[in-house]
mmCIF file of C-alpha atoms in Angstrom:
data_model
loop_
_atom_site.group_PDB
_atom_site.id
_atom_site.type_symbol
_atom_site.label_atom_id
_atom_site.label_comp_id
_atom_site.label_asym_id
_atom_site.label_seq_id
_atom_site.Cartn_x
_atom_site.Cartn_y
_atom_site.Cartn_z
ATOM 1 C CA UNK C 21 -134.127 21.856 -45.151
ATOM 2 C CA UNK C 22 -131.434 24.255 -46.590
ATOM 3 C CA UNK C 23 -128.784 21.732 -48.303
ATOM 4 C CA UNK C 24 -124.859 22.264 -47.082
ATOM 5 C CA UNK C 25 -122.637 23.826 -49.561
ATOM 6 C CA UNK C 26 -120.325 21.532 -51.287
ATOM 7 C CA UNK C 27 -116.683 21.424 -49.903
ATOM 8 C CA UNK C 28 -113.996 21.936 -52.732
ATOM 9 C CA UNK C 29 -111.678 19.524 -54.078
ATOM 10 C CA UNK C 30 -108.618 18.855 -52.267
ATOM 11 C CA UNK C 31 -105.736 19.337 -54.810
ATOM 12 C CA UNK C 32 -103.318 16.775 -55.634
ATOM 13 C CA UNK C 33 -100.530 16.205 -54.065
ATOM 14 C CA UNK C 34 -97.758 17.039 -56.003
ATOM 15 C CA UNK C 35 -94.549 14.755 -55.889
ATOM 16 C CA UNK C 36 -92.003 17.190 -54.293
ATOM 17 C CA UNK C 37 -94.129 17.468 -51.375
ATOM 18 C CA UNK C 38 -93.455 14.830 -48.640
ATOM 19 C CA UNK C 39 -95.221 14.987 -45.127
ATOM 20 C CA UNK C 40 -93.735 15.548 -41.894
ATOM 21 C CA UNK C 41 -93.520 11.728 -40.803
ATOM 22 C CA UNK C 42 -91.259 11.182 -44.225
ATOM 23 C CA UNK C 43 -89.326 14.186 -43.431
ATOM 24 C CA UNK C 44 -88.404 13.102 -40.141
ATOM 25 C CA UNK C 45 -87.894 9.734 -41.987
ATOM 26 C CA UNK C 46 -85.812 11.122 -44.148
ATOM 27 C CA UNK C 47 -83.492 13.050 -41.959
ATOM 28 C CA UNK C 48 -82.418 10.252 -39.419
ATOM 29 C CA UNK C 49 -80.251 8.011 -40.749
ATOM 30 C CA UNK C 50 -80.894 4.223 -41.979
ATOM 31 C CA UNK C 51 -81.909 1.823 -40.268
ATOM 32 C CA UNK C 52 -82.282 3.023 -37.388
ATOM 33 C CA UNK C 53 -81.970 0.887 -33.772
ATOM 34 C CA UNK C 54 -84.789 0.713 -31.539
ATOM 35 C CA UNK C 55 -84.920 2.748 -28.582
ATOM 36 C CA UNK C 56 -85.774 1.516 -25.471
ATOM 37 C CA UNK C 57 -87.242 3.240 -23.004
ATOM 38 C CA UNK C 58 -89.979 3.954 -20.442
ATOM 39 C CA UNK C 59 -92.478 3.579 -23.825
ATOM 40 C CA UNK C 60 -90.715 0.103 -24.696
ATOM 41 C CA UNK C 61 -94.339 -1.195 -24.803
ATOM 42 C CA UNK C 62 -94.918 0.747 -27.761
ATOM 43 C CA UNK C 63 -94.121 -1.104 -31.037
ATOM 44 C CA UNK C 64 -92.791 1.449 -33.243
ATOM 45 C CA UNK C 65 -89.389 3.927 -33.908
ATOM 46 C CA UNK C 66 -88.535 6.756 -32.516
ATOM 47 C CA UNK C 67 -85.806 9.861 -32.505
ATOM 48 C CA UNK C 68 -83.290 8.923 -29.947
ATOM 49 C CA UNK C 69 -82.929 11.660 -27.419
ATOM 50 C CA UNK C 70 -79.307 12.695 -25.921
ATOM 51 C CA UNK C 71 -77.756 15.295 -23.686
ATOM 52 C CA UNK C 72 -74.987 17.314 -25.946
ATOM 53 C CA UNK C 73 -71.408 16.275 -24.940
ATOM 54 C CA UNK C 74 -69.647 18.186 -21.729
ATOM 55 C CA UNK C 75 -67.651 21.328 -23.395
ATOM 56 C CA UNK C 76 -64.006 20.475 -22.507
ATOM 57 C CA UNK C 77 -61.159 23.104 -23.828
ATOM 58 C CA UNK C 78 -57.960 22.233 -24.637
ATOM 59 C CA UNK C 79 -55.654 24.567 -24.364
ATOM 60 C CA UNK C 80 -53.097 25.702 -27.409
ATOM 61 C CA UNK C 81 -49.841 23.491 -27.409
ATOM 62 C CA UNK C 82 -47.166 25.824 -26.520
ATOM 63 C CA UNK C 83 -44.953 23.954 -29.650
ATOM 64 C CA UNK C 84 -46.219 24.047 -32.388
ATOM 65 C CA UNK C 85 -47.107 21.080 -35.034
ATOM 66 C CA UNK C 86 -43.746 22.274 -37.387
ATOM 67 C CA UNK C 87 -40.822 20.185 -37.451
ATOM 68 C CA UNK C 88 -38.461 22.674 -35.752
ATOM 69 C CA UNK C 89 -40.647 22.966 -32.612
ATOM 70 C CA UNK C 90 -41.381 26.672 -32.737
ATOM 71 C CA UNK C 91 -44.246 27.834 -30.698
ATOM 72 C CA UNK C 92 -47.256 29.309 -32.573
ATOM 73 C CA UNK C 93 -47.559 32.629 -33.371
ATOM 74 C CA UNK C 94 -49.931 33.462 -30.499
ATOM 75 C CA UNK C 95 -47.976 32.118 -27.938
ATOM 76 C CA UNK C 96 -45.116 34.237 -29.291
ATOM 77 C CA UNK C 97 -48.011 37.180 -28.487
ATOM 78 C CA UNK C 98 -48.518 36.046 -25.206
ATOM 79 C CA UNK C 99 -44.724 36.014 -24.854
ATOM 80 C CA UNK C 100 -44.060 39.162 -26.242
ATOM 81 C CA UNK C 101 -47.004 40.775 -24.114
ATOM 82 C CA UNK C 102 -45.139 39.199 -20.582
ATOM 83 C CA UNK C 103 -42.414 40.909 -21.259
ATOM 84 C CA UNK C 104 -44.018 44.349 -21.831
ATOM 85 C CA UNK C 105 -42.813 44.214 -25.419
ATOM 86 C CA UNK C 106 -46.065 45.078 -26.512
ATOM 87 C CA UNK C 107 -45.792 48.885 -24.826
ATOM 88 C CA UNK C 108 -44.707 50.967 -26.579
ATOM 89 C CA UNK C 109 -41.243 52.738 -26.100
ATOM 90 C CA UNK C 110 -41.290 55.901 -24.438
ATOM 91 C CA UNK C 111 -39.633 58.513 -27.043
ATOM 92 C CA UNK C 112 -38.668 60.704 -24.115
ATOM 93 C CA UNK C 113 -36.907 58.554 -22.748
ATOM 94 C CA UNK C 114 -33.188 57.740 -24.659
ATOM 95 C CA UNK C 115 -33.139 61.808 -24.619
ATOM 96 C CA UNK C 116 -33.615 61.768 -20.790
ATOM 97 C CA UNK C 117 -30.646 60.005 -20.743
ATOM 98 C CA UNK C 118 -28.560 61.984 -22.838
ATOM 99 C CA UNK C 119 -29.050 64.870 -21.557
ATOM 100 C CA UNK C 120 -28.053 63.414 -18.298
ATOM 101 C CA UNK C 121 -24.750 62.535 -19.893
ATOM 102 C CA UNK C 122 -24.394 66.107 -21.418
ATOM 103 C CA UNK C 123 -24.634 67.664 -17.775
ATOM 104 C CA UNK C 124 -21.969 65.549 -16.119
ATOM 105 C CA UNK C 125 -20.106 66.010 -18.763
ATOM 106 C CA UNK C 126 -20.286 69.753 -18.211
ATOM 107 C CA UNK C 127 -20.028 69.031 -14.726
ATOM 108 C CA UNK C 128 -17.222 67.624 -14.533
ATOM 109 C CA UNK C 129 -15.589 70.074 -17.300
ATOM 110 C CA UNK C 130 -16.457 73.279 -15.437
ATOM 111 C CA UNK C 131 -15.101 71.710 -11.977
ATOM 112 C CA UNK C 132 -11.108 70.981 -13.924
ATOM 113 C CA UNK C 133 -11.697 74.364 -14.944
ATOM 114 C CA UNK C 134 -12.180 75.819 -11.953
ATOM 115 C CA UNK C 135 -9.485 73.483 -10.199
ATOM 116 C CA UNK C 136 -6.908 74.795 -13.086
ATOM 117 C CA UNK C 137 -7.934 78.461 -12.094
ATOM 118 C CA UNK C 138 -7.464 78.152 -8.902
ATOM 119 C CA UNK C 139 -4.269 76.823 -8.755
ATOM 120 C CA UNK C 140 -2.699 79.107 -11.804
ATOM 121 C CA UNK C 141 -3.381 81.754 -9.171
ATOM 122 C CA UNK C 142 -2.061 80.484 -5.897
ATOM 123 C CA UNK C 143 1.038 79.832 -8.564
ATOM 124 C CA UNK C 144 1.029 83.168 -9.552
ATOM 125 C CA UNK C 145 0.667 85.162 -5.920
ATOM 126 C CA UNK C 146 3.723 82.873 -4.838
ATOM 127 C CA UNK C 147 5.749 83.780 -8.025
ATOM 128 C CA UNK C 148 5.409 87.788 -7.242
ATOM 129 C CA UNK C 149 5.905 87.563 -3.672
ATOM 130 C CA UNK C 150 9.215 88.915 -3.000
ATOM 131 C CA UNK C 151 11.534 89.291 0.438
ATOM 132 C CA UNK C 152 10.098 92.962 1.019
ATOM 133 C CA UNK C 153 6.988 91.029 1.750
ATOM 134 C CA UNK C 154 6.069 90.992 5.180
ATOM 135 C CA UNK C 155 5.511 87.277 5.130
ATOM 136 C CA UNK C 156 9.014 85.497 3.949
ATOM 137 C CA UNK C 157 8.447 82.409 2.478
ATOM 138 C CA UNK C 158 11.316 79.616 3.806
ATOM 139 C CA UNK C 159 14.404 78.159 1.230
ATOM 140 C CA UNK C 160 12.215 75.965 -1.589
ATOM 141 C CA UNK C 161 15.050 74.066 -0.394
ATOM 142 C CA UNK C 162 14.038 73.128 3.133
ATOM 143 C CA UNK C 163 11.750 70.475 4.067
ATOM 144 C CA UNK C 164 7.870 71.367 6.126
ATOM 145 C CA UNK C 165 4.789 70.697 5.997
ATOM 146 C CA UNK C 166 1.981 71.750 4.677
ATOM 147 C CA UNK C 167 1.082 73.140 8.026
ATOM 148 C CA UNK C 168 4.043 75.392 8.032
ATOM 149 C CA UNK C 169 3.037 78.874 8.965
ATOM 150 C CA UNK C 170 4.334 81.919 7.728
ATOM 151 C CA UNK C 171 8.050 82.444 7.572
ATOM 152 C CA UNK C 172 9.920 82.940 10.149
ATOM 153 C CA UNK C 173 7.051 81.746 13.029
ATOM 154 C CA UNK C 174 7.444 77.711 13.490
ATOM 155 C CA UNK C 175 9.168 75.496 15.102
ATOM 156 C CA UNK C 176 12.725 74.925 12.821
ATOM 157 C CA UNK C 177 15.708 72.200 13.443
ATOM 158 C CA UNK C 178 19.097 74.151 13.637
ATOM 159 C CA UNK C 179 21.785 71.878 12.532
ATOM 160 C CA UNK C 180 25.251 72.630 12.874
ATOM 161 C CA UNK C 181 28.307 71.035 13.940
ATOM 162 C CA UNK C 182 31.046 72.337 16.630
ATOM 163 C CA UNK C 183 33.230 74.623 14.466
ATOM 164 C CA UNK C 184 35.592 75.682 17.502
ATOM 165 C CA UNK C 185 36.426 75.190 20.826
ATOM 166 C CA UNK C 186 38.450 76.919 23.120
ATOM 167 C CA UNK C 187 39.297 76.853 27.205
ATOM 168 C CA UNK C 188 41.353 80.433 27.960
ATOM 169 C CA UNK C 189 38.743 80.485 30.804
ATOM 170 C CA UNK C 190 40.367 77.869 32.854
ATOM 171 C CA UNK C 191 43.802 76.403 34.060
ATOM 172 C CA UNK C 192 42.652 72.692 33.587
ATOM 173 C CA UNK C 193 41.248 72.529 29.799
ATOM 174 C CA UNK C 194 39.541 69.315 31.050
ATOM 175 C CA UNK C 195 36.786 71.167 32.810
ATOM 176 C CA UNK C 196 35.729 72.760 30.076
ATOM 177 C CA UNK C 197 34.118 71.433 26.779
ATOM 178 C CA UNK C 198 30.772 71.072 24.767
ATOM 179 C CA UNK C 199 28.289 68.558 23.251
ATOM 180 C CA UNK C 200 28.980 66.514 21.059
ATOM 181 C CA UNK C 201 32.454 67.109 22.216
ATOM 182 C CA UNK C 202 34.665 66.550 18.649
ATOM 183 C CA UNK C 203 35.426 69.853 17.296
ATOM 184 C CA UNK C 204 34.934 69.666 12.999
ATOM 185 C CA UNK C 205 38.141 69.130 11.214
ATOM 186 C CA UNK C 206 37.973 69.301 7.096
ATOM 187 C CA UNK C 207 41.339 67.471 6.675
ATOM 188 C CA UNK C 208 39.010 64.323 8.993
ATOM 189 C CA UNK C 209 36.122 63.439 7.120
ATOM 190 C CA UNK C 210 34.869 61.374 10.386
ATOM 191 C CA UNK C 211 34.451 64.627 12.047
ATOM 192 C CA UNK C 212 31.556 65.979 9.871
ATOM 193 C CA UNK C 213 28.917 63.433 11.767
ATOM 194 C CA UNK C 214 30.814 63.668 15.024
ATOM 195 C CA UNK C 215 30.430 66.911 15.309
ATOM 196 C CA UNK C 216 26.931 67.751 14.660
ATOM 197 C CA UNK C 217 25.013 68.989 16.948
ATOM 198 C CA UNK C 218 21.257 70.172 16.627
ATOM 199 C CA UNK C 219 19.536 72.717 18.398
ATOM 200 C CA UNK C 220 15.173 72.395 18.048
ATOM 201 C CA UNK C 221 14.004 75.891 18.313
ATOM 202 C CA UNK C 222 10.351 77.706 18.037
ATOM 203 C CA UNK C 223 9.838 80.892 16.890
ATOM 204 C CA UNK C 224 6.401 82.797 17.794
ATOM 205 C CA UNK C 225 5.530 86.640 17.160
ATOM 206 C CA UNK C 226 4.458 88.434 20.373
ATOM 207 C CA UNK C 227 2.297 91.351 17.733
ATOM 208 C CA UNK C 228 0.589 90.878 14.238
ATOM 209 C CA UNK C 229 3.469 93.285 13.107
ATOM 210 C CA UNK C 230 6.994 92.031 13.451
ATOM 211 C CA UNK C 231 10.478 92.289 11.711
ATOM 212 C CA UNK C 232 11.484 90.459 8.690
ATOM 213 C CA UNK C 233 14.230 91.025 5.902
ATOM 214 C CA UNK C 234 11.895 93.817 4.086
ATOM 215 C CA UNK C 235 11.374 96.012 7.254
ATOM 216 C CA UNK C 236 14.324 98.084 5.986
ATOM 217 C CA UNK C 237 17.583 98.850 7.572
ATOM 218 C CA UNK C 238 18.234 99.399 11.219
ATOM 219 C CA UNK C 239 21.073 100.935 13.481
ATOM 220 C CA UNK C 240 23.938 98.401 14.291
ATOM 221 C CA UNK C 241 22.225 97.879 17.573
ATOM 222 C CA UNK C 242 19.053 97.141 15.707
ATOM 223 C CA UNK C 243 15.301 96.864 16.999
ATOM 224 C CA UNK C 244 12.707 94.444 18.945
ATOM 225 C CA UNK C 245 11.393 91.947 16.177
ATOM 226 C CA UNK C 246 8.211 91.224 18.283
ATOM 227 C CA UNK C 247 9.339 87.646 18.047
ATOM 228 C CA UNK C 248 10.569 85.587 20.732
ATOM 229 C CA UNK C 249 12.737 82.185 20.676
ATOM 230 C CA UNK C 250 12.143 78.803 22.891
ATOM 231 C CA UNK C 251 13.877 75.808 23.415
ATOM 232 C CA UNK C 252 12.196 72.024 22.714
ATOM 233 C CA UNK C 253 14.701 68.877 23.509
ATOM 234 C CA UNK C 254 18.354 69.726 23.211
ATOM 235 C CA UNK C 255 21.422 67.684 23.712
ATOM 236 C CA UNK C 256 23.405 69.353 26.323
ATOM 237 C CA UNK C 257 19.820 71.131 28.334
ATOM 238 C CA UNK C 258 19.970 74.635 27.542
ATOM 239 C CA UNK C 259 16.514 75.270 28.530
ATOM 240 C CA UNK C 260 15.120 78.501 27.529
ATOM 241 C CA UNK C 261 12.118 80.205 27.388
ATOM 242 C CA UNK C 262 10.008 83.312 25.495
ATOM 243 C CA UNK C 263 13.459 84.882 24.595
ATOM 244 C CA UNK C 264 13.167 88.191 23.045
ATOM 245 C CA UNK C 265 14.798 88.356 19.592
ATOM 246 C CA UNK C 266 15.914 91.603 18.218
ATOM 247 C CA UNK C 267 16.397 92.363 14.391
ATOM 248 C CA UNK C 268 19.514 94.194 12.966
ATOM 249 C CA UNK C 269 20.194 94.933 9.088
ATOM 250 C CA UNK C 270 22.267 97.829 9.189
ATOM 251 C CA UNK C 271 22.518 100.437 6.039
ATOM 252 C CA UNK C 272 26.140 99.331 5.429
ATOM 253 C CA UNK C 273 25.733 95.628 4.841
ATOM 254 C CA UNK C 274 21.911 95.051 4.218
ATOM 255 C CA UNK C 275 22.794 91.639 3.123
ATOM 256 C CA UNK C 276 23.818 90.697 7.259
ATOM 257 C CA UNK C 277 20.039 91.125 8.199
ATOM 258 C CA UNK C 278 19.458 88.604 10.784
ATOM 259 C CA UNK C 279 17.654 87.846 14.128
ATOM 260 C CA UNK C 280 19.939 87.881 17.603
ATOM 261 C CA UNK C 281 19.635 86.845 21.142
ATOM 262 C CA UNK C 282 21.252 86.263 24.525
ATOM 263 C CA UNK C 283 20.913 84.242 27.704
ATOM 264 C CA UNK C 284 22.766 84.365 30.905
ATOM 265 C CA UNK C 285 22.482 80.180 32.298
ATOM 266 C CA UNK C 286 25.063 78.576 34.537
ATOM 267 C CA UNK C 287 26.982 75.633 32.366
ATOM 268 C CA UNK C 288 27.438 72.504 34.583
ATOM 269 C CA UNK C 289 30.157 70.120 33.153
ATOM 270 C CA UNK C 290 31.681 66.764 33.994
ATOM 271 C CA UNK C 291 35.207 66.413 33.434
ATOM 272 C CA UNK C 292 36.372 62.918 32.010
ATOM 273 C CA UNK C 293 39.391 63.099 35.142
ATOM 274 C CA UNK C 294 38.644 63.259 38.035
ATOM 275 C CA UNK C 295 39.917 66.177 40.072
ATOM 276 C CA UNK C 296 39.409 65.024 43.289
ATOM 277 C CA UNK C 297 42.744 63.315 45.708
ATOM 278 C CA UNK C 298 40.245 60.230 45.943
ATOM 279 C CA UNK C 299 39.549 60.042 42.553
ATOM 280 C CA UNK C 300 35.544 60.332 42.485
ATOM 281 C CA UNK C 301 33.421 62.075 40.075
ATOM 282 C CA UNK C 302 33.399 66.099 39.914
ATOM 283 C CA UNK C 303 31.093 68.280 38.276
ATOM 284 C CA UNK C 304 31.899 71.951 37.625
ATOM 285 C CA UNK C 305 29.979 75.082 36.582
ATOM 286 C CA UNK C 306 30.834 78.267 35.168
ATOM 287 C CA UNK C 307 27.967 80.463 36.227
ATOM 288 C CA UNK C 308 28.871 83.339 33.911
ATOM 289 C CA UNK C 309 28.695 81.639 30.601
ATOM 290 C CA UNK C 310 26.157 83.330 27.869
ATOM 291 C CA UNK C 311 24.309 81.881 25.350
ATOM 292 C CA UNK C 312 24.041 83.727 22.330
ATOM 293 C CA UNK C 313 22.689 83.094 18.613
ATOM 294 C CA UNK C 314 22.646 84.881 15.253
ATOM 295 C CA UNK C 315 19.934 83.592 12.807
ATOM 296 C CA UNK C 316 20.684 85.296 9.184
ATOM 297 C CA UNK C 317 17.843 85.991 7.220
ATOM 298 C CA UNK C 318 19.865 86.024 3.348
ATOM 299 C CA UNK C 319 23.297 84.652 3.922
ATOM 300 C CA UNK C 320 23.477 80.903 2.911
ATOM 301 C CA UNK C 321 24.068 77.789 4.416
ATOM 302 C CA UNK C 322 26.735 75.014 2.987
ATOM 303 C CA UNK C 323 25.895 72.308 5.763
ATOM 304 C CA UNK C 324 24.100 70.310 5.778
ATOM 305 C CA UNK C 325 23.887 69.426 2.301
ATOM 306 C CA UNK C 326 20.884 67.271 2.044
ATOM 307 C CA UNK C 327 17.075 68.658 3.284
ATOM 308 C CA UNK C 328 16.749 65.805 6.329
ATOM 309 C CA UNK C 329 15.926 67.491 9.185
ATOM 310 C CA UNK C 330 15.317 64.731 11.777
ATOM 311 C CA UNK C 331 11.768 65.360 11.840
ATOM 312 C CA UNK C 332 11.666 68.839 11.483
ATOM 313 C CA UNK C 333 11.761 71.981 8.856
ATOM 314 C CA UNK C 334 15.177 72.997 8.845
ATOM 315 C CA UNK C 335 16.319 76.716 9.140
ATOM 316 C CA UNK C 336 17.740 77.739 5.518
ATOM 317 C CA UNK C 337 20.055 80.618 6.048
ATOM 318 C CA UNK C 338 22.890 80.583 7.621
ATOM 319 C CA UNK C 339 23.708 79.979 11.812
ATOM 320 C CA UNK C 340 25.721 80.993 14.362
ATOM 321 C CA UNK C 341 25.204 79.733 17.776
ATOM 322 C CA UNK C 342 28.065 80.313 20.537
ATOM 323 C CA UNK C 343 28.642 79.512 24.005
ATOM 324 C CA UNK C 344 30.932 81.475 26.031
ATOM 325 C CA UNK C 345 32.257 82.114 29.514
ATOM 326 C CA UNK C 346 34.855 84.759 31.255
ATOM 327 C CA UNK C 347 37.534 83.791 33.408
ATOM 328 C CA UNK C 348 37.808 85.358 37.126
ATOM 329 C CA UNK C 349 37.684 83.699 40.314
ATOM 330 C CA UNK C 350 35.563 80.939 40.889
ATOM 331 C CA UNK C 351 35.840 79.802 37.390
ATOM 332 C CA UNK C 352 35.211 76.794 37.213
ATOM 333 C CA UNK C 353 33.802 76.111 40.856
ATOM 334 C CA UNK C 354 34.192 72.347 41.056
ATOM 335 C CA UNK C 355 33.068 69.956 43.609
ATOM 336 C CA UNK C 356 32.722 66.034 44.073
ATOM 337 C CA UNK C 357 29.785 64.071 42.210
ATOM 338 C CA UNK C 358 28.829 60.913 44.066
ATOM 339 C CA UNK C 359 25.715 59.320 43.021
ATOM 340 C CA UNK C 360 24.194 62.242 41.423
ATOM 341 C CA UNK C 361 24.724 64.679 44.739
ATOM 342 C CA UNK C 362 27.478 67.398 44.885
ATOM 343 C CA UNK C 363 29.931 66.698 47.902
ATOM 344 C CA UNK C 364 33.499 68.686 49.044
ATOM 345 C CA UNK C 365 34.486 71.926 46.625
ATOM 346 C CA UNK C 366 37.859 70.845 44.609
ATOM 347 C CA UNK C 367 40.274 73.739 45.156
ATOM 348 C CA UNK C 368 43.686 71.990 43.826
ATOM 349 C CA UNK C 369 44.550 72.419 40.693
ATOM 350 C CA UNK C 370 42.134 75.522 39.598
ATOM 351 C CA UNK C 371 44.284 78.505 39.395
ATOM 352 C CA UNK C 372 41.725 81.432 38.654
ATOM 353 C CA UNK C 373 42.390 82.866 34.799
ATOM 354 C CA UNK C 374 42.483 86.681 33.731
ATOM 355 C CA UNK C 375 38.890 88.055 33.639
ATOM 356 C CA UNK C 376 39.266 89.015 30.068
ATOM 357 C CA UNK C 377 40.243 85.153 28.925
ATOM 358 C CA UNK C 378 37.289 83.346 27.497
ATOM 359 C CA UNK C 379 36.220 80.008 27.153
ATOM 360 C CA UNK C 380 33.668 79.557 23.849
ATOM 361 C CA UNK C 381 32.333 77.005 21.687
ATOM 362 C CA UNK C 382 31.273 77.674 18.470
ATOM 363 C CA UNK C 383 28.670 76.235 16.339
ATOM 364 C CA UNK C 384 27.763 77.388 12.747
ATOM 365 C CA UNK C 385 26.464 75.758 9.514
ATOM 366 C CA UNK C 386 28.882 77.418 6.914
#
């Protein structure tokens, strides 16, 4: 029988080395309180056993712990990164903008340039334009509009006043006379505005090519100026219509270059007497009387002397407008005016004049 072999010694235990019930001992703290539980039967210690606390976060105070209540530094991040102050600036950006600036600044230089250009030379084409142009430009001291075509086509006021009258024509002066029926006198200053008389006028060219002060000179019986004359309102209705005018400047006096024109009308006239034995209204005509005017194209104007021209562009040279009639028989024939109808001829008191007497009025602004 074979003998077992003999076990070796167990070493000592050495005095640093503890178990694992006195570690355990050791690391739990003294004394320690009974546990009880479903092994409360057992009578002995053991390592209380606990769930680990719920994880709660709290977050960072948005002032922080310093006296003068400024937040933290990472809630000034968190501020800074709201805003977008955390991009970075675009360096394109400010130069964008500049350049921006720099064009309408050129912009707006080249455009005044331009404007200044453009005016120096309308300035200087109405500087060398000169009366041998076929365009005349009106008197710089007239009133128009900017609308105001060429010179002498438009529509022009033509103020005067009643320079002269005269009644050769007839045997009773009272049947003859002419709006605004106060002949001028110098030595009467209230004459000048009692006097005045105004005559609205168009002139329109009948061919792209007509007569003006630089088409040279003409016999004394002149030429067509493809232009014709109208009347608008006037104050004692001489209507008129398309009237041809004709242009003479003759070699002798070039500086008498003016437009001319002539109409045949009858004249009807009220006398402030009555004529008639049963002293009713009479009207009387003179059915020979001519209407003739002379529009000068250099020689000046003294009246009026200011530039209002009721409303419309005034003619600046001078005017001579005349209304005229030759005696003979039947001048005037009269007749009774009762409520705007012509009644019985008036024979008494109208002793036919010579046929080479005239009756005229005269209007002019010089």
């Amino acid at each position: 029988m074979a003998t077992a072999a003999p076990k070796p010694p167990i070493p000592r235990k050495s005095a640093l080395r503890q178990s694992a019930s006195e570690q355990s001992l050791h690391a739990l703290p003294y004394p320690l309180s009974p546990v009880t539980n479903a092994h409360a039967h057992k009578d002995s210690y053991e390592t209380g056993r606990t769930a680990p606390p719920a994880y709660e976060w709290v977050p960072e105070p948005v002032t922080g712990d310093s006296d003068d209540n400024r937040p933290v530094e990472g809630e000034k991040l968190a501020a800074l990164r709201r805003s977008g102050g955390y991009q970075r600036k675009n360096p394109f950006s400010w130069r964008r903008r500049t350049w921006l600036i720099i064009a309408g600044v050129a912009l707006l230089a080249i455009a005044l340039i331009v404007g200044l250009a453009v005016g120096l030379t309308v300035g200087r084409r109405g500087s060398n334009s000169n009366n041998g142009a076929a365009q005349n430009t009106p008197d710089p001291t007239s009133s128009g509009g900017a609308d105001q075509q060429p010179f002498p086509i438009g529509q022009y006021s033509m103020i005067t006043r009643l320079q002269t009258l005269n009644s050769s024509c007839t045997s009773n002066a009272e049947t003859w006379n002419c709006f605004p029926y106060q002949v001028y006198d110098p030595a009467n200053a209230a004459t000048s505005d009692g006097s005045r008389s105004i005559y609205n006028w168009v002139i329109s060219n009948t061919s792209s090519t007509y007569a003006t002060i630089g088409s040279g000179s003409t016999s004394d019986d002149g030429e067509p100026a493809n232009l014709t004359i109208s009347s608008t309102s006037n104050p004692f209705s001489l209507m008129f219509e398309d009237t041809p005018l004709t242009y003479i400047s003759p070699e002798s006096n070039s500086s008498s270059a003016r437009y001319t024109f002539r109409i045949d009308m009858d004249k009807a006239f009220n006398p402030p007497v009555s004529l008639a034995a049963n002293n009713v209204a009479t009207q009387c005509y003179f059915n020979q009387t001519s209407l003739t005017g002379t529009l000068y194209l250099s020689a000046p104007r003294t009246y009026p002397e200011s530039n209002n021209s009721d409303g419309g562009l005034q003619w600046p040279y001078a005017i001579d407008i005349t209304q005229s009639s030759p005696g003979g028989t039947d001048v005037p024939a009269c007749y009774e005016f009762v409520q705007g109808q012509l009644g019985a001829r008036i024979t008494s008191g109208l002793t036919p004049q010579p046929a080479d007497t005239e009756c005229s009025c005269d209007y002019r602004n010089y």
